[in-house]
């Protein structure tokens, strides 16, 4: 017998809450292509993409998912033309201010991962303020990856551990998977589901350590066209997966770090 929905808990039609992912990560790609297809500037795609973040966050909160991690600005994105970077940073600042009431309304806590010190001070200030204002919210954790690189995150974790070894606080043989996980930017549950929009079949340096056993879902839809129905498609696909973690049966306790 399959578990029925928990009374009072919102879920997707026909899908038991325990079949939904608890942590969804998304590579939001295709803003530029979306804009180009409409005969618009790339920046129009980013504007529209910010609206998609609001819709998808609200739906993830409504479905009581625990975490939504969004690849909002990669460490490689610093290589983009200066004007586009400036536009994205201004948009980020505006987004962080504009979203405060929606975060509040939906009990969403905003957090961030990445080399946040590399952000312009105006964006960093609003990021810190929004994180502070939403820190008491107990629903969805909306985690923005900003100036983020998966390899850099592992390097930064290695440096933290190396410093503890150098200080005599930790023995090299005590460094294990749990120690590395605990020293990532935001230790916690690994993504159950990794979604990528706009069709590319690569992970682009996103959450390299954490996605070892994530289920993958790629859609052709560009991020500005990623609707709530598209999200439901990804969640429904996830609900059909059998997670074996290299074993023979579902055994999340064997491989999922918390
Ligand atoms: C990829 O589109 C998207 C990004 C550069 C990151 C996501 C950015 C947004 C959704 C804009 C709003 C974000 C915040 C947090 C305010 P692309 O430019 O790589 O598209 P392309 O591959 O089609 O060129």
mmCIF file of C-alpha atoms and ligand atoms in Angstrom:
data_model
loop_
_atom_site.group_PDB
_atom_site.id
_atom_site.type_symbol
_atom_site.label_atom_id
_atom_site.label_comp_id
_atom_site.label_asym_id
_atom_site.label_seq_id
_atom_site.Cartn_x
_atom_site.Cartn_y
_atom_site.Cartn_z
ATOM 1 C CA UNK A 1 0.000 0.000 0.000
ATOM 2 C CA UNK A 2 1.361 3.438 -0.855
ATOM 3 C CA UNK A 3 1.340 6.121 1.820
ATOM 4 C CA UNK A 4 -1.530 8.599 1.460
ATOM 5 C CA UNK A 5 -0.946 12.331 1.669
ATOM 6 C CA UNK A 6 -0.350 13.601 5.197
ATOM 7 C CA UNK A 7 -3.516 15.421 6.300
ATOM 8 C CA UNK A 8 -3.104 19.153 5.946
ATOM 9 C CA UNK A 9 -0.022 18.802 3.785
ATOM 10 C CA UNK A 10 -0.126 20.087 0.216
ATOM 11 C CA UNK A 11 1.198 17.779 -2.419
ATOM 12 C CA UNK A 12 0.919 17.159 -6.136
ATOM 13 C CA UNK A 13 -2.210 15.381 -7.328
ATOM 14 C CA UNK A 14 -1.688 11.653 -7.100
ATOM 15 C CA UNK A 15 1.809 11.905 -5.599
ATOM 16 C CA UNK A 16 2.414 11.029 -1.973
ATOM 17 C CA UNK A 17 4.483 13.632 -0.101
ATOM 18 C CA UNK A 18 7.181 11.050 0.601
ATOM 19 C CA UNK A 19 7.681 10.645 -3.148
ATOM 20 C CA UNK A 20 8.583 14.305 -3.570
ATOM 21 C CA UNK A 21 12.225 15.393 -3.395
ATOM 22 C CA UNK A 22 13.112 17.243 -0.207
ATOM 23 C CA UNK A 23 15.914 19.241 -1.823
ATOM 24 C CA UNK A 24 15.725 20.422 -5.445
ATOM 25 C CA UNK A 25 18.667 22.141 -7.149
ATOM 26 C CA UNK A 26 18.276 23.958 -10.462
ATOM 27 C CA UNK A 27 20.746 25.092 -13.111
ATOM 28 C CA UNK A 28 18.771 28.036 -14.493
ATOM 29 C CA UNK A 29 19.982 28.220 -18.081
ATOM 30 C CA UNK A 30 18.743 29.775 -21.297
ATOM 31 C CA UNK A 31 17.907 33.373 -20.376
ATOM 32 C CA UNK A 32 19.984 34.630 -23.314
ATOM 33 C CA UNK A 33 18.518 32.142 -25.789
ATOM 34 C CA UNK A 34 14.999 32.951 -24.628
ATOM 35 C CA UNK A 35 15.587 36.666 -25.208
ATOM 36 C CA UNK A 36 17.236 36.085 -28.574
ATOM 37 C CA UNK A 37 14.259 33.990 -29.718
ATOM 38 C CA UNK A 38 11.969 36.929 -28.864
ATOM 39 C CA UNK A 39 14.226 39.424 -30.633
ATOM 40 C CA UNK A 40 15.087 41.013 -27.268
ATOM 41 C CA UNK A 41 18.353 41.874 -25.521
ATOM 42 C CA UNK A 42 19.899 39.184 -23.289
ATOM 43 C CA UNK A 43 19.107 41.351 -20.264
ATOM 44 C CA UNK A 44 15.363 40.941 -20.948
ATOM 45 C CA UNK A 45 15.904 37.203 -20.444
ATOM 46 C CA UNK A 46 17.526 37.840 -17.069
ATOM 47 C CA UNK A 47 14.621 40.126 -16.041
ATOM 48 C CA UNK A 48 12.121 37.479 -16.982
ATOM 49 C CA UNK A 49 14.273 34.834 -15.244
ATOM 50 C CA UNK A 50 14.016 36.732 -11.967
ATOM 51 C CA UNK A 51 10.210 36.450 -12.215
ATOM 52 C CA UNK A 52 10.527 32.700 -12.759
ATOM 53 C CA UNK A 53 12.516 32.435 -9.528
ATOM 54 C CA UNK A 54 9.596 33.966 -7.643
ATOM 55 C CA UNK A 55 7.026 31.572 -9.176
ATOM 56 C CA UNK A 56 9.111 28.452 -8.646
ATOM 57 C CA UNK A 57 10.096 29.397 -5.099
ATOM 58 C CA UNK A 58 6.476 30.032 -4.167
ATOM 59 C CA UNK A 59 5.416 26.659 -5.553
ATOM 60 C CA UNK A 60 8.252 24.794 -3.804
ATOM 61 C CA UNK A 61 7.213 26.484 -0.543
ATOM 62 C CA UNK A 62 3.552 25.558 -1.153
ATOM 63 C CA UNK A 63 4.594 21.933 -1.661
ATOM 64 C CA UNK A 64 6.596 22.038 1.592
ATOM 65 C CA UNK A 65 9.904 21.157 -0.022
ATOM 66 C CA UNK A 66 12.781 21.761 2.375
ATOM 67 C CA UNK A 67 15.330 23.368 0.080
ATOM 68 C CA UNK A 68 15.591 24.919 -3.361
ATOM 69 C CA UNK A 69 19.149 25.691 -4.449
ATOM 70 C CA UNK A 70 19.459 27.907 -7.532
ATOM 71 C CA UNK A 71 22.588 28.462 -9.614
ATOM 72 C CA UNK A 72 22.186 32.224 -9.903
ATOM 73 C CA UNK A 73 25.750 33.314 -10.741
ATOM 74 C CA UNK A 74 28.655 30.953 -11.272
ATOM 75 C CA UNK A 75 32.282 31.738 -10.575
ATOM 76 C CA UNK A 76 32.810 31.397 -14.347
ATOM 77 C CA UNK A 77 30.123 34.063 -14.957
ATOM 78 C CA UNK A 78 32.680 36.685 -13.814
ATOM 79 C CA UNK A 79 34.212 36.140 -17.292
ATOM 80 C CA UNK A 80 31.123 37.651 -18.993
ATOM 81 C CA UNK A 81 31.229 41.167 -20.460
ATOM 82 C CA UNK A 82 31.376 43.856 -17.800
ATOM 83 C CA UNK A 83 28.044 45.362 -18.824
ATOM 84 C CA UNK A 84 26.236 42.030 -18.412
ATOM 85 C CA UNK A 85 27.844 41.418 -15.015
ATOM 86 C CA UNK A 86 26.819 44.896 -13.876
ATOM 87 C CA UNK A 87 23.290 44.291 -15.092
ATOM 88 C CA UNK A 88 23.088 40.947 -13.268
ATOM 89 C CA UNK A 89 24.455 42.433 -10.037
ATOM 90 C CA UNK A 90 21.955 45.309 -10.155
ATOM 91 C CA UNK A 91 19.181 42.822 -10.865
ATOM 92 C CA UNK A 92 20.334 40.674 -7.944
ATOM 93 C CA UNK A 93 20.258 43.680 -5.621
ATOM 94 C CA UNK A 94 16.765 44.648 -6.784
ATOM 95 C CA UNK A 95 15.583 41.036 -6.508
ATOM 96 C CA UNK A 96 16.857 40.774 -2.943
ATOM 97 C CA UNK A 97 14.920 43.886 -1.945
ATOM 98 C CA UNK A 98 11.737 43.200 -3.947
ATOM 99 C CA UNK A 99 11.383 39.584 -2.796
ATOM 100 C CA UNK A 100 11.328 40.312 0.941
ATOM 101 C CA UNK A 101 7.512 40.451 1.266
ATOM 102 C CA UNK A 102 7.082 37.272 -0.828
ATOM 103 C CA UNK A 103 9.677 35.425 1.247
ATOM 104 C CA UNK A 104 7.857 36.509 4.382
ATOM 105 C CA UNK A 105 4.412 35.566 3.050
ATOM 106 C CA UNK A 106 5.637 32.076 2.153
ATOM 107 C CA UNK A 107 7.781 31.515 5.275
ATOM 108 C CA UNK A 108 10.899 31.209 3.085
ATOM 109 C CA UNK A 109 14.406 31.646 4.462
ATOM 110 C CA UNK A 110 16.990 33.014 2.044
ATOM 111 C CA UNK A 111 20.545 31.729 2.267
ATOM 112 C CA UNK A 112 23.525 31.785 -0.078
ATOM 113 C CA UNK A 113 26.577 29.753 -1.022
ATOM 114 C CA UNK A 114 29.658 30.742 -2.981
ATOM 115 C CA UNK A 115 32.492 33.239 -2.695
ATOM 116 C CA UNK A 116 30.148 35.938 -1.466
ATOM 117 C CA UNK A 117 32.996 38.352 -0.702
ATOM 118 C CA UNK A 118 33.504 38.718 -4.472
ATOM 119 C CA UNK A 119 30.040 40.305 -4.887
ATOM 120 C CA UNK A 120 29.853 44.099 -5.233
ATOM 121 C CA UNK A 121 29.250 45.657 -1.817
ATOM 122 C CA UNK A 122 25.811 47.017 -2.824
ATOM 123 C CA UNK A 123 24.548 43.522 -3.687
ATOM 124 C CA UNK A 124 26.314 41.935 -0.717
ATOM 125 C CA UNK A 125 24.695 44.401 1.667
ATOM 126 C CA UNK A 126 21.184 43.569 0.449
ATOM 127 C CA UNK A 127 21.998 39.860 0.478
ATOM 128 C CA UNK A 128 23.072 40.055 4.120
ATOM 129 C CA UNK A 129 19.974 42.098 4.995
ATOM 130 C CA UNK A 130 17.563 39.701 3.266
ATOM 131 C CA UNK A 131 19.231 36.711 4.907
ATOM 132 C CA UNK A 132 18.971 38.427 8.272
ATOM 133 C CA UNK A 133 15.309 39.425 7.773
ATOM 134 C CA UNK A 134 14.264 35.941 6.668
ATOM 135 C CA UNK A 135 16.447 33.966 9.086
ATOM 136 C CA UNK A 136 13.511 33.154 11.373
ATOM 137 C CA UNK A 137 11.349 31.688 8.601
ATOM 138 C CA UNK A 138 10.867 27.988 9.020
ATOM 139 C CA UNK A 139 9.556 26.836 5.620
ATOM 140 C CA UNK A 140 11.601 26.447 2.443
ATOM 141 C CA UNK A 141 15.307 27.298 2.433
ATOM 142 C CA UNK A 142 15.889 29.231 -0.806
ATOM 143 C CA UNK A 143 19.630 28.970 -1.314
ATOM 144 C CA UNK A 144 21.200 31.160 -4.006
ATOM 145 C CA UNK A 145 24.538 30.021 -5.411
ATOM 146 C CA UNK A 146 26.411 33.283 -6.098
ATOM 147 C CA UNK A 147 29.989 33.515 -7.321
ATOM 148 C CA UNK A 148 29.741 29.768 -6.880
ATOM 149 C CA UNK A 149 31.928 27.014 -8.286
ATOM 150 C CA UNK A 150 31.777 23.362 -7.231
ATOM 151 C CA UNK A 151 35.542 22.874 -7.499
ATOM 152 C CA UNK A 152 36.195 26.112 -5.621
ATOM 153 C CA UNK A 153 33.855 24.950 -2.870
ATOM 154 C CA UNK A 154 35.866 21.737 -2.481
ATOM 155 C CA UNK A 155 39.121 23.755 -2.498
ATOM 156 C CA UNK A 156 37.728 26.046 0.206
ATOM 157 C CA UNK A 157 36.650 23.031 2.298
ATOM 158 C CA UNK A 158 40.127 21.475 1.871
ATOM 159 C CA UNK A 159 41.746 24.729 3.022
ATOM 160 C CA UNK A 160 39.572 24.855 6.157
ATOM 161 C CA UNK A 161 40.490 21.276 7.001
ATOM 162 C CA UNK A 162 44.181 21.853 6.218
ATOM 163 C CA UNK A 163 44.217 24.845 8.572
ATOM 164 C CA UNK A 164 42.825 22.654 11.363
ATOM 165 C CA UNK A 165 45.457 19.996 10.657
ATOM 166 C CA UNK A 166 48.187 22.683 10.708
ATOM 167 C CA UNK A 167 46.840 23.941 14.052
ATOM 168 C CA UNK A 168 47.066 20.419 15.463
ATOM 169 C CA UNK A 169 43.284 20.225 15.930
ATOM 170 C CA UNK A 170 42.699 17.459 13.403
ATOM 171 C CA UNK A 171 44.649 14.400 12.272
ATOM 172 C CA UNK A 172 44.901 13.794 8.484
ATOM 173 C CA UNK A 173 43.357 10.344 8.943
ATOM 174 C CA UNK A 174 40.273 11.974 10.493
ATOM 175 C CA UNK A 175 39.482 13.600 7.146
ATOM 176 C CA UNK A 176 36.688 11.541 5.672
ATOM 177 C CA UNK A 177 33.616 12.206 3.509
ATOM 178 C CA UNK A 178 31.659 13.466 6.501
ATOM 179 C CA UNK A 179 34.432 15.952 7.341
ATOM 180 C CA UNK A 180 34.459 17.320 3.801
ATOM 181 C CA UNK A 181 30.645 17.551 3.716
ATOM 182 C CA UNK A 182 30.675 19.373 7.040
ATOM 183 C CA UNK A 183 33.087 21.980 5.667
ATOM 184 C CA UNK A 184 31.164 22.844 2.493
ATOM 185 C CA UNK A 185 29.601 26.324 2.266
ATOM 186 C CA UNK A 186 26.274 25.089 3.639
ATOM 187 C CA UNK A 187 26.356 21.594 5.103
ATOM 188 C CA UNK A 188 22.991 19.879 4.863
ATOM 189 C CA UNK A 189 20.961 17.513 2.804
ATOM 190 C CA UNK A 190 22.313 16.778 -0.665
ATOM 191 C CA UNK A 191 19.948 17.584 -3.559
ATOM 192 C CA UNK A 192 17.559 14.735 -4.291
ATOM 193 C CA UNK A 193 16.802 16.169 -7.714
ATOM 194 C CA UNK A 194 18.971 18.283 -10.031
ATOM 195 C CA UNK A 195 17.064 20.080 -12.792
ATOM 196 C CA UNK A 196 18.689 21.823 -15.739
ATOM 197 C CA UNK A 197 16.748 24.041 -18.118
ATOM 198 C CA UNK A 198 17.516 24.819 -21.788
ATOM 199 C CA UNK A 199 18.590 21.337 -22.752
ATOM 200 C CA UNK A 200 22.355 21.178 -22.143
ATOM 201 C CA UNK A 201 23.545 17.821 -20.790
ATOM 202 C CA UNK A 202 26.218 18.955 -18.355
ATOM 203 C CA UNK A 203 26.569 19.908 -14.705
ATOM 204 C CA UNK A 204 28.696 23.051 -15.235
ATOM 205 C CA UNK A 205 30.621 22.965 -11.954
ATOM 206 C CA UNK A 206 27.442 23.004 -9.832
ATOM 207 C CA UNK A 207 27.391 21.237 -6.438
ATOM 208 C CA UNK A 208 29.951 18.678 -7.632
ATOM 209 C CA UNK A 209 30.327 17.018 -4.234
ATOM 210 C CA UNK A 210 26.635 17.068 -3.363
ATOM 211 C CA UNK A 211 25.101 15.658 -6.572
ATOM 212 C CA UNK A 212 26.786 12.251 -6.409
ATOM 213 C CA UNK A 213 23.427 10.520 -6.063
ATOM 214 C CA UNK A 214 21.015 13.210 -7.212
ATOM 215 C CA UNK A 215 18.432 12.267 -9.813
ATOM 216 C CA UNK A 216 18.833 14.326 -12.997
ATOM 217 C CA UNK A 217 16.113 16.019 -15.040
ATOM 218 C CA UNK A 218 16.779 18.112 -18.133
ATOM 219 C CA UNK A 219 14.089 20.089 -19.921
ATOM 220 C CA UNK A 220 14.324 21.942 -23.229
ATOM 221 C CA UNK A 221 12.421 24.891 -21.734
ATOM 222 C CA UNK A 222 14.566 27.975 -21.207
ATOM 223 C CA UNK A 223 14.514 29.315 -17.639
ATOM 224 C CA UNK A 224 12.130 32.221 -18.391
ATOM 225 C CA UNK A 225 9.658 29.607 -19.744
ATOM 226 C CA UNK A 226 10.088 27.221 -16.803
ATOM 227 C CA UNK A 227 6.555 27.290 -15.446
ATOM 228 C CA UNK A 228 5.017 25.702 -12.368
ATOM 229 C CA UNK A 229 3.716 22.981 -14.739
ATOM 230 C CA UNK A 230 7.314 22.362 -15.884
ATOM 231 C CA UNK A 231 8.348 22.041 -12.236
ATOM 232 C CA UNK A 232 5.520 19.554 -11.669
ATOM 233 C CA UNK A 233 6.827 17.549 -14.656
ATOM 234 C CA UNK A 234 10.249 17.326 -13.001
ATOM 235 C CA UNK A 235 8.719 16.335 -9.645
ATOM 236 C CA UNK A 236 6.516 13.701 -11.271
ATOM 237 C CA UNK A 237 9.531 12.272 -13.059
ATOM 238 C CA UNK A 238 11.427 12.158 -9.746
ATOM 239 C CA UNK A 239 8.512 10.319 -8.103
ATOM 240 C CA UNK A 240 8.946 7.441 -10.585
ATOM 241 C CA UNK A 241 12.676 6.952 -9.877
ATOM 242 C CA UNK A 242 14.062 4.058 -7.870
ATOM 243 C CA UNK A 243 17.033 5.295 -5.861
ATOM 244 C CA UNK A 244 19.565 2.575 -5.272
ATOM 245 C CA UNK A 245 22.709 4.501 -4.280
ATOM 246 C CA UNK A 246 24.841 1.845 -5.936
ATOM 247 C CA UNK A 247 23.089 -0.913 -3.963
ATOM 248 C CA UNK A 248 20.182 -3.098 -4.893
ATOM 249 C CA UNK A 249 17.279 -1.536 -3.019
ATOM 250 C CA UNK A 250 16.308 1.919 -1.731
ATOM 251 C CA UNK A 251 18.816 2.535 1.046
ATOM 252 C CA UNK A 252 19.104 6.296 1.494
ATOM 253 C CA UNK A 253 20.666 5.961 4.942
ATOM 254 C CA UNK A 254 23.667 4.302 3.263
ATOM 255 C CA UNK A 255 24.581 7.219 1.049
ATOM 256 C CA UNK A 256 22.664 10.382 1.858
ATOM 257 C CA UNK A 257 24.656 12.702 4.068
ATOM 258 C CA UNK A 258 22.580 14.975 6.233
HETATM 259 C C1 LIG B 1 21.744 31.597 -17.626
HETATM 260 O O1 LIG B 1 21.311 32.270 -18.736
HETATM 261 C C2 LIG B 1 21.420 32.254 -16.397
HETATM 262 C C3 LIG B 1 22.259 32.904 -15.563
HETATM 263 C C4 LIG B 1 23.421 33.718 -15.930
HETATM 264 C C5 LIG B 1 22.013 32.780 -14.131
HETATM 265 C C6 LIG B 1 20.591 32.956 -13.716
HETATM 266 C C7 LIG B 1 20.200 34.376 -13.643
HETATM 267 C C8 LIG B 1 18.927 34.751 -13.533
HETATM 268 C C9 LIG B 1 17.787 33.814 -13.449
HETATM 269 C C10 LIG B 1 18.674 36.215 -13.511
HETATM 270 C C11 LIG B 1 18.070 36.673 -12.247
HETATM 271 C C12 LIG B 1 18.775 36.156 -11.062
HETATM 272 C C13 LIG B 1 18.776 36.774 -9.897
HETATM 273 C C14 LIG B 1 19.197 36.084 -8.652
HETATM 274 C C15 LIG B 1 18.313 38.132 -9.781
HETATM 275 P P1 LIG B 1 22.367 32.479 -19.862
HETATM 276 O O2 LIG B 1 22.638 33.933 -19.942
HETATM 277 O O3 LIG B 1 23.564 31.623 -19.648
HETATM 278 O O4 LIG B 1 21.554 31.961 -21.120
HETATM 279 P P2 LIG B 1 22.144 31.419 -22.486
HETATM 280 O O5 LIG B 1 22.909 30.164 -22.177
HETATM 281 O O6 LIG B 1 20.922 31.168 -23.298
HETATM 282 O O7 LIG B 1 23.013 32.509 -23.032
#
